[in-house]
CSV table of C-alpha atoms in Angstrom, one decimal:
chain,number,residue,atom,x,y,z
A,1,MET,CA,8.4,24.4,-1.3
A,2,TYR,CA,7.7,22.6,-4.6
A,3,ILE,CA,6.7,23.9,-8.0
A,4,ILE,CA,4.6,21.4,-9.9
A,5,ALA,CA,4.4,22.6,-13.5
A,6,GLY,CA,2.2,21.0,-16.1
A,7,LEU,CA,3.3,21.7,-19.7
A,8,GLY,CA,0.9,22.7,-22.5
A,9,ASN,CA,-0.1,25.5,-24.9
A,10,PRO,CA,-2.4,28.3,-23.9
A,11,THR,CA,-5.6,29.2,-25.7
A,12,ARG,CA,-8.7,27.1,-26.4
A,13,GLU,CA,-7.3,26.0,-29.7
A,14,TYR,CA,-5.0,23.6,-27.8
A,15,ASP,CA,-7.5,22.3,-25.2
A,16,LYS,CA,-7.5,18.5,-24.9
A,17,THR,CA,-4.6,18.0,-27.3
A,18,ARG,CA,-1.9,15.4,-26.6
A,19,HIS,CA,0.6,18.2,-25.9
A,20,ASN,CA,-1.6,19.6,-23.1
A,21,VAL,CA,-1.7,16.6,-20.9
A,22,GLY,CA,0.3,18.6,-18.3
A,23,PHE,CA,-2.3,21.3,-18.1
A,24,GLU,CA,-5.0,18.6,-17.7
A,25,ALA,CA,-3.1,16.9,-14.9
A,26,ILE,CA,-2.6,20.3,-13.1
A,27,ASP,CA,-6.3,21.0,-13.3
A,28,VAL,CA,-7.0,17.6,-11.6
A,29,LEU,CA,-4.3,18.3,-9.0
A,30,ALA,CA,-5.7,21.8,-8.3
A,31,ASP,CA,-9.1,20.3,-7.8
A,32,LYS,CA,-7.8,17.5,-5.5
A,33,LEU,CA,-5.8,19.9,-3.3
A,34,GLY,CA,-8.4,22.7,-3.4
A,35,ILE,CA,-6.0,25.2,-4.9
A,36,PRO,CA,-7.5,28.0,-7.0
A,37,MET,CA,-5.5,28.7,-10.2
A,38,THR,CA,-6.1,32.4,-10.1
A,39,GLU,CA,-2.6,34.0,-10.0
A,40,LYS,CA,-1.1,35.4,-13.2
A,41,LYS,CA,2.6,36.2,-13.0
A,42,HIS,CA,5.9,34.7,-14.2
A,43,LYS,CA,4.3,34.0,-17.6
A,44,ALA,CA,2.0,31.5,-15.9
A,45,ILE,CA,-1.4,30.8,-14.5
A,46,TYR,CA,-0.8,29.4,-11.0
A,47,GLY,CA,-2.0,28.8,-7.5
A,48,MET,CA,-0.4,28.2,-4.1
A,49,GLY,CA,-1.5,25.8,-1.4
A,50,MET,CA,-0.5,22.7,0.5
A,51,ALA,CA,0.1,19.0,-0.3
A,52,GLY,CA,0.3,17.4,3.1
A,53,TYR,CA,2.8,19.5,5.1
A,54,GLN,CA,4.5,20.9,2.0
A,55,LYS,CA,3.9,24.2,0.3
A,56,VAL,CA,3.2,23.8,-3.4
A,57,ILE,CA,2.8,26.1,-6.4
A,58,LEU,CA,0.8,24.6,-9.2
A,59,SER,CA,1.7,26.2,-12.5
A,60,LYS,CA,0.5,26.2,-16.1
A,61,PRO,CA,3.2,28.2,-18.1
A,62,GLN,CA,1.6,30.4,-20.7
A,63,THR,CA,4.6,30.8,-22.9
A,64,TYR,CA,3.7,27.9,-25.3
A,65,MET,CA,5.3,24.6,-24.9
A,66,ASN,CA,8.7,25.3,-26.5
A,67,LEU,CA,9.4,28.3,-24.2
A,68,SER,CA,8.2,26.7,-20.9
A,69,GLY,CA,11.6,27.2,-19.3
A,70,GLU,CA,11.2,31.0,-19.2
A,71,SER,CA,8.2,30.7,-16.9
A,72,ILE,CA,9.5,27.9,-14.7
A,73,ARG,CA,12.9,29.7,-14.3
A,74,SER,CA,11.2,33.0,-13.4
A,75,MET,CA,9.0,31.3,-10.8
A,76,ALA,CA,11.9,29.1,-9.4
A,77,ASP,CA,14.1,32.2,-9.0
A,78,PHE,CA,11.3,34.3,-7.4
A,79,TYR,CA,10.3,31.7,-4.9
A,80,LYS,CA,13.9,30.3,-4.4
A,81,VAL,CA,12.9,26.7,-5.4
A,82,GLU,CA,15.8,24.4,-6.3
A,83,PRO,CA,15.5,22.4,-9.6
A,84,GLU,CA,15.1,19.1,-7.6
A,85,HIS,CA,11.9,20.6,-6.2
A,86,VAL,CA,10.5,21.5,-9.6
A,87,ILE,CA,8.3,18.7,-10.8
A,88,VAL,CA,7.3,18.8,-14.5
A,89,ILE,CA,4.3,17.0,-15.9
A,90,CYS,CA,4.4,16.5,-19.7
A,91,ASP,CA,3.4,14.3,-22.6
A,92,ASP,CA,5.5,11.4,-23.9
A,93,ILE,CA,5.1,9.8,-27.4
A,94,ASN,CA,7.3,6.9,-26.3
A,95,LEU,CA,4.7,5.6,-23.8
A,96,VAL,CA,1.4,4.1,-24.5
A,97,GLU,CA,-1.7,6.2,-23.9
A,98,GLY,CA,-2.2,6.7,-20.2
A,99,GLN,CA,1.1,5.1,-19.0
A,100,LEU,CA,3.1,7.2,-16.5
A,101,ARG,CA,6.9,7.3,-16.2
A,102,ILE,CA,8.5,9.2,-13.3
A,103,ARG,CA,12.2,10.2,-13.6
A,104,LEU,CA,14.4,12.2,-11.2
A,105,LYS,CA,16.5,13.6,-14.1
A,106,GLY,CA,17.3,13.0,-17.7
A,107,SER,CA,17.6,14.4,-21.1
A,108,ALA,CA,14.8,16.1,-23.0
A,109,GLY,CA,14.3,13.0,-25.1
A,110,GLY,CA,13.3,15.1,-28.1
A,111,HIS,CA,10.7,17.0,-26.1
A,112,ASN,CA,11.1,20.7,-26.8
A,113,GLY,CA,9.4,21.8,-23.6
A,114,LEU,CA,11.8,19.8,-21.5
A,115,LYS,CA,14.7,21.0,-23.7
A,116,ASN,CA,13.8,24.6,-22.9
A,117,ILE,CA,13.4,23.9,-19.2
A,118,ILE,CA,16.9,22.2,-19.1
A,119,GLN,CA,18.3,25.2,-20.9
A,120,HIS,CA,16.8,27.8,-18.5
A,121,LEU,CA,17.4,25.8,-15.3
A,122,GLY,CA,20.9,24.9,-16.4
A,123,THR,CA,20.5,21.3,-15.3
A,124,GLN,CA,18.7,18.1,-16.3
A,125,GLU,CA,18.3,17.2,-12.6
A,126,PHE,CA,14.7,18.0,-12.0
A,127,PRO,CA,11.9,15.4,-11.6
A,128,ARG,CA,9.3,14.8,-14.2
A,129,ILE,CA,6.1,12.8,-14.7
A,130,ARG,CA,5.8,11.8,-18.3
A,131,VAL,CA,2.3,10.9,-19.4
A,132,GLY,CA,2.0,8.6,-22.4
A,133,VAL,CA,0.1,9.9,-25.4
A,134,GLY,CA,0.9,7.0,-27.7
A,135,GLU,CA,3.3,6.6,-30.6
A,136,LYS,CA,3.0,8.8,-33.6
A,137,PRO,CA,1.9,7.1,-36.8
A,138,LYS,CA,4.8,6.9,-39.2
A,139,GLU,CA,3.1,8.8,-41.9
A,140,MET,CA,2.1,11.7,-39.6
A,141,ASP,CA,4.0,14.9,-38.8
A,142,LEU,CA,5.1,15.0,-35.1
A,143,ALA,CA,3.7,18.5,-34.6
A,144,ASP,CA,0.3,17.5,-36.1
A,145,TYR,CA,0.2,14.4,-33.9
A,146,VAL,CA,1.0,16.1,-30.5
A,147,LEU,CA,-1.4,19.0,-31.4
A,148,GLY,CA,-4.1,16.6,-32.2
A,149,ARG,CA,-6.8,15.3,-29.9
A,150,PHE,CA,-7.3,11.8,-28.5
A,151,PRO,CA,-9.9,9.6,-30.2
A,152,LYS,CA,-13.2,9.2,-28.2
A,153,GLU,CA,-12.3,5.7,-27.1
A,154,LEU,CA,-9.2,6.9,-25.3
A,155,GLU,CA,-10.8,9.8,-23.4
A,156,SER,CA,-11.5,7.8,-20.3
A,157,VAL,CA,-8.0,6.2,-20.3
A,158,MET,CA,-6.5,9.7,-20.4
A,159,ALA,CA,-8.8,11.0,-17.7
A,160,ASP,CA,-7.5,8.2,-15.5
A,161,ALA,CA,-4.0,9.1,-16.4
A,162,TYR,CA,-4.5,12.8,-15.3
A,163,VAL,CA,-5.8,11.5,-11.9
A,164,ALA,CA,-2.7,9.1,-11.7
A,165,ALA,CA,-0.3,12.0,-12.6
A,166,ALA,CA,-1.9,14.2,-9.9
A,167,GLU,CA,-1.6,11.4,-7.4
A,168,ALA,CA,2.0,10.8,-8.4
A,169,ALA,CA,2.8,14.5,-7.9
A,170,ILE,CA,1.2,14.4,-4.4
A,171,MET,CA,3.1,11.3,-3.5
A,172,MET,CA,6.4,12.8,-4.8
A,173,VAL,CA,5.9,15.9,-2.6
A,174,GLU,CA,4.6,14.0,0.5
A,175,ASP,CA,6.6,10.8,0.5
A,176,GLY,CA,9.5,11.3,-1.9
A,177,ALA,CA,10.1,10.7,-5.6
A,178,GLU,CA,11.6,7.2,-5.0
A,179,LYS,CA,8.3,5.9,-3.5
A,180,ALA,CA,6.3,7.4,-6.4
A,181,MET,CA,8.7,5.9,-8.9
A,182,ASN,CA,8.4,2.5,-7.3
A,183,TYR,CA,4.6,2.7,-7.3
A,184,PHE,CA,3.7,4.3,-10.6
A,185,ASN,CA,6.5,3.1,-12.9
A,186,ARG,CA,5.4,-0.5,-12.3
A,187,LYS,CA,1.9,0.1,-13.4
A,188,LYS,CA,0.5,-0.8,-16.8
């Protein structure tokens, strides 16, 4: 069984912001796999279904970004899912808009959501799909940037990125993370 958690902030106020790319990718993934996102437990909105022959839980933690680990740990403990089967989809300001980067493990890289997940899981060894949201302008505050929305001209680029992130997650579950890394990390 896999948990695929897309990071973001709940409430309409944060819809379509850079920080919510994980939520957007989970919505695409749920649609692709025909999984209704109707369950509300473990401080998350989630749904269960299949990706190929693998059981998957798609999750959108509702704890706000900086406390994402609380929800993911609760779900991983309840369903007895090891960290290497917890795939996290999140934003990355170090990648150009729409670029994906898949990693099997690593530091938080300054991302507070990842930092909290590492703290709660007690390991950096869980796969993640980082979705590029572009570099923050020097004169802008980081929080203002990641809580801002994409300009109109990047909306289609990001829509394609959500589809790619969903496809990457499916490939990671069905064919292994190495294959997904080889395929998606070379693009762009």
